[in-house]
Tab-separated table of C-alpha atoms in Angstrom:
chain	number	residue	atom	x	y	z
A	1238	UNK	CA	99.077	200.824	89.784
A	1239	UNK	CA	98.675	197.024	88.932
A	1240	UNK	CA	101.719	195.048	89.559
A	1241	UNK	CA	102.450	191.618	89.275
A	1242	UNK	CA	103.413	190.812	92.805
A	1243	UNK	CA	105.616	187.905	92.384
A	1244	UNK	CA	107.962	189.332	88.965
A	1245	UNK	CA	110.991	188.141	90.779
A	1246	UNK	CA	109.529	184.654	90.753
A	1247	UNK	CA	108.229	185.130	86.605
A	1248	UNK	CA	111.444	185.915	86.089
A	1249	UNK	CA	113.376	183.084	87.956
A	1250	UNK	CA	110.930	180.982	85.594
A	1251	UNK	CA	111.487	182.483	82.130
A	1252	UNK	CA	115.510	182.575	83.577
A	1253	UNK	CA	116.126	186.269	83.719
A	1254	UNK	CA	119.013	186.860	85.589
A	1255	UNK	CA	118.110	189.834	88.847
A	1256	UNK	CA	120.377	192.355	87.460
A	1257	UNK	CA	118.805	192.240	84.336
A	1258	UNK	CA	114.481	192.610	85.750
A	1259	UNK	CA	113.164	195.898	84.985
A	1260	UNK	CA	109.244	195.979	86.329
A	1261	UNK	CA	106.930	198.489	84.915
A	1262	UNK	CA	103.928	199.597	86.008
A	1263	UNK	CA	100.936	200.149	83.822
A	1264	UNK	CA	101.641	203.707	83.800
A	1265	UNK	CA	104.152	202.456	80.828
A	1266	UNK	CA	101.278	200.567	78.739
A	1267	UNK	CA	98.997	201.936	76.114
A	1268	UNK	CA	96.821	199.022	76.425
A	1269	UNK	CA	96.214	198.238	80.332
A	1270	UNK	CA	96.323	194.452	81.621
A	1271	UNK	CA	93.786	192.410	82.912
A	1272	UNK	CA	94.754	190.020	85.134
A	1273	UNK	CA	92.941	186.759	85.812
A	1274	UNK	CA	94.377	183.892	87.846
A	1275	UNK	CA	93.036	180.375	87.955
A	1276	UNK	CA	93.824	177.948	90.183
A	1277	UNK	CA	93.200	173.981	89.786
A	1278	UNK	CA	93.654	171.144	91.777
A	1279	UNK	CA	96.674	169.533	92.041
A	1280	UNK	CA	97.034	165.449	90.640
A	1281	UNK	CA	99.228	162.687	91.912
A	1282	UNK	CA	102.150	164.033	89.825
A	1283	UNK	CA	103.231	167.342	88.071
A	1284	UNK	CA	102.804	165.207	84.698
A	1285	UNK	CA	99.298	164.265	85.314
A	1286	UNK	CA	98.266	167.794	86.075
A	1287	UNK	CA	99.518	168.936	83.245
A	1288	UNK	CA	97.935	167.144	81.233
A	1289	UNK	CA	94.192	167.655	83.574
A	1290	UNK	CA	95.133	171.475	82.179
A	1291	UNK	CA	94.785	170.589	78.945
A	1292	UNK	CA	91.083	170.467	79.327
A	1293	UNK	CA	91.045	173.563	80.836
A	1294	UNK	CA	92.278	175.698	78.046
A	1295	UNK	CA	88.586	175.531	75.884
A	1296	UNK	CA	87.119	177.529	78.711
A	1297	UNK	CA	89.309	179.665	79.229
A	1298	UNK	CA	89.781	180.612	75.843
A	1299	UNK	CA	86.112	180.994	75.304
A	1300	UNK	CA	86.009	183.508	77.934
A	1301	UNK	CA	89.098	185.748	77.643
A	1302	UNK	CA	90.628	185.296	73.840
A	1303	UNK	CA	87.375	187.247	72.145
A	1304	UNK	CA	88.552	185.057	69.359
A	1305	UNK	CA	91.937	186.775	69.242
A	1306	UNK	CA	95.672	185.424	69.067
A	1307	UNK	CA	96.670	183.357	72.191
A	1308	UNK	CA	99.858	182.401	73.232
A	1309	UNK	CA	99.600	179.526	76.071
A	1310	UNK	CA	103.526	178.942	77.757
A	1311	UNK	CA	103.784	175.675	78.274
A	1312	UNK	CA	107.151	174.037	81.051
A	1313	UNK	CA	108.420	171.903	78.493
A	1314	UNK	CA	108.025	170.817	74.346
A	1315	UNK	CA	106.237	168.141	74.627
A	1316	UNK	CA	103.716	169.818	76.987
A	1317	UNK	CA	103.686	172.411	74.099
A	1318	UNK	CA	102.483	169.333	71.436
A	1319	UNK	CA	100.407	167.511	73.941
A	1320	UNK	CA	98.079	170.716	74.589
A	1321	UNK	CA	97.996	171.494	71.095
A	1322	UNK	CA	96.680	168.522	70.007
A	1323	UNK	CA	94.115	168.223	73.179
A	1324	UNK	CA	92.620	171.744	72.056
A	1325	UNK	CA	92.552	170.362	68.125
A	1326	UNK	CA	90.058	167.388	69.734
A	1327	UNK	CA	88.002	170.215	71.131
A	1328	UNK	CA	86.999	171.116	67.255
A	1329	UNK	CA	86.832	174.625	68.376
A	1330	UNK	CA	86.609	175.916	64.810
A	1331	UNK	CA	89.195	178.756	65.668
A	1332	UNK	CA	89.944	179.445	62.026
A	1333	UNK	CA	88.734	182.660	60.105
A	1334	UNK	CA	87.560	180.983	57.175
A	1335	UNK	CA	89.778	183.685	54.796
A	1336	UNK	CA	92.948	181.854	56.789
A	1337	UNK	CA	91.579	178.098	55.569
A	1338	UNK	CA	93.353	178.171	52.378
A	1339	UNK	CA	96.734	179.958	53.830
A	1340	UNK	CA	96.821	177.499	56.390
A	1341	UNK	CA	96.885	174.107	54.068
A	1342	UNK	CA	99.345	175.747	51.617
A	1343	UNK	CA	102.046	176.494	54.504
A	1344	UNK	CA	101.306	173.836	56.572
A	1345	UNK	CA	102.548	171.445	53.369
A	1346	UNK	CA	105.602	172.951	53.650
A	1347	UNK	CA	106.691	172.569	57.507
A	1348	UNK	CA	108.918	169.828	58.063
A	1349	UNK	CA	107.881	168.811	61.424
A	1350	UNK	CA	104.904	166.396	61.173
A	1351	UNK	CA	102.806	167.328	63.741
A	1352	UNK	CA	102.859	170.929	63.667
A	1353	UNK	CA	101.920	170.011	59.846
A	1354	UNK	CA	98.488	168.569	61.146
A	1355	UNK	CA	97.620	171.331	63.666
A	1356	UNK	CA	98.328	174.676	61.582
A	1357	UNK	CA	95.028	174.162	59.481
A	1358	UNK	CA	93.329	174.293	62.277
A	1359	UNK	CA	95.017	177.309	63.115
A	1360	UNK	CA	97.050	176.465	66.246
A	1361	UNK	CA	100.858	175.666	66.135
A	1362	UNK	CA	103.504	175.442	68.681
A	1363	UNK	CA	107.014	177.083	69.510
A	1364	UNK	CA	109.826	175.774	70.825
A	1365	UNK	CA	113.890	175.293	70.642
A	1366	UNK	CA	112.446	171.272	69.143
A	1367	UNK	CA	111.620	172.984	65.521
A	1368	UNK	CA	113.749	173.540	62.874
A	1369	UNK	CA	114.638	177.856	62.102
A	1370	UNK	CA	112.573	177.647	58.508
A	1371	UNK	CA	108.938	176.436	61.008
A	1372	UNK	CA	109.792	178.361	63.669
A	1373	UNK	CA	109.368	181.455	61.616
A	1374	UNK	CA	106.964	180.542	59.166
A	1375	UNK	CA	104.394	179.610	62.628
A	1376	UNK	CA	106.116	183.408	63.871
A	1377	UNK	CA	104.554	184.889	60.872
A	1378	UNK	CA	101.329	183.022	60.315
A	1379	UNK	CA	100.509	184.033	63.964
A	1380	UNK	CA	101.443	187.596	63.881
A	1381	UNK	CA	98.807	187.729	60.080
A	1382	UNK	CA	96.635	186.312	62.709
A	1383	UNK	CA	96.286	183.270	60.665
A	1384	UNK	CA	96.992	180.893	63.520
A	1385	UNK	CA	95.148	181.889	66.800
A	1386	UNK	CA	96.508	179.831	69.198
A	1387	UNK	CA	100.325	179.348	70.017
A	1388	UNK	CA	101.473	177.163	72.294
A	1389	UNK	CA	104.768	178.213	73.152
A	1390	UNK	CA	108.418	177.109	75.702
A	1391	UNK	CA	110.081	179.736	77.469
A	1392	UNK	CA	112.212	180.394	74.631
A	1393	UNK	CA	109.715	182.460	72.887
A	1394	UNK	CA	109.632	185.059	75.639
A	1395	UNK	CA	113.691	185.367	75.132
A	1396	UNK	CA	113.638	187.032	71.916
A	1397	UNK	CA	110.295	187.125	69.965
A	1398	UNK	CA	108.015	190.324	70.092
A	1399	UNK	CA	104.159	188.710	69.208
A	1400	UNK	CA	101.500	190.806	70.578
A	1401	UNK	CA	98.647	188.669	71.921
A	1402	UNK	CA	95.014	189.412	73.620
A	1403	UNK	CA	95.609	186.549	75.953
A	1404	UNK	CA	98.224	184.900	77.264
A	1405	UNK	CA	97.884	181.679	79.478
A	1406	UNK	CA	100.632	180.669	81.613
A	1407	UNK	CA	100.038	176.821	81.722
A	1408	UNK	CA	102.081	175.890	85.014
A	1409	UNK	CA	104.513	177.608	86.187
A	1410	UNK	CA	107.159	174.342	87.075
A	1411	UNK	CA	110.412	174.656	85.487
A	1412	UNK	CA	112.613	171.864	84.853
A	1413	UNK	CA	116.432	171.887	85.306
A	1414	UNK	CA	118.902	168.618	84.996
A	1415	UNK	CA	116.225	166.215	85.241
């Protein structure tokens, strides 16, 4: 049996509460995990290697994704935008070309202005920053596959059920009063 050896700390991190962790093996999944874990050098500052990440992500997605929906956890929202928009400067070309016309139309009608820029592309982001009405419209463009990449805050892993081929945890620093 695979287990993730250090739930508790996953857990601390996405702030479930001890009482509340159930762990199950993979003797509970239809579909069994691979699990792949990269490790990078670290940079003068938790800021600058989060952003030396960023460049990371093209790779990594090449390798694992199999051109399926991604969802990359990011520690904070504006790590969420800031790795979005470094993948959209890769050009990756991650959209099915029956999503390019699906993607313009709904992107016109998100209110937030940058997530209006990256959804044709077919990567958005998630996080407690966007209004309900984008929240859900990226929620549902990602689960018609439409949008391939996600980047996403802890928040989405309280309450939102989208299945993924990969997921990426990008850092695993959490950030409390400052």
């Amino acid at each position: 049996m695979l287990q993730v050896p250090n739930v508790s700390d996953v857990a601390a991190w996405i702030q479930v509460d001890r009482p509340n962790l159930k762990a199950f093996g993979m003797e509970f999944r239809p579909v069994p995990l691979r699990i792949h874990v990269q490790s990078y050098k670290s940079a003068k500052n938790e800021f600058v290697f989060q952003d030396s990440l960023n460049h990371h992500l093209t790779p990594l997605l090449q390798q694992f994704s199999g051109g399926k929906a991604t969802l990359v956890f990011c520690v904070t929202k504006r790590a969420c935008e800031t790795a979005a928009k470094s993948l959209q400067q890769e050009a990756l070309g991650l959209v099915d070309p029956r999503f390019h016309a699906l993607l313009k139309e709904k992107a016109a009608s998100l209110t937030d202005a940058t997530l209006k820029n990256l959804v044709p592309d077919g990567l958005a982001y998630h996080h407690a920053g966007l209004n309900a009405t984008d929240r859900r419209l990226v929620e549902d463009l990602f689960l018609q596959s439409a949008i391939l990449v996600l980047f996403c805050t802890q928040t989405l892993a309280l309450g939102v059920n989208l299945p993924a081929r990969l997921v990426i945890v990008k850092g695993t620093t959490c950030y409390k009063d400052h």
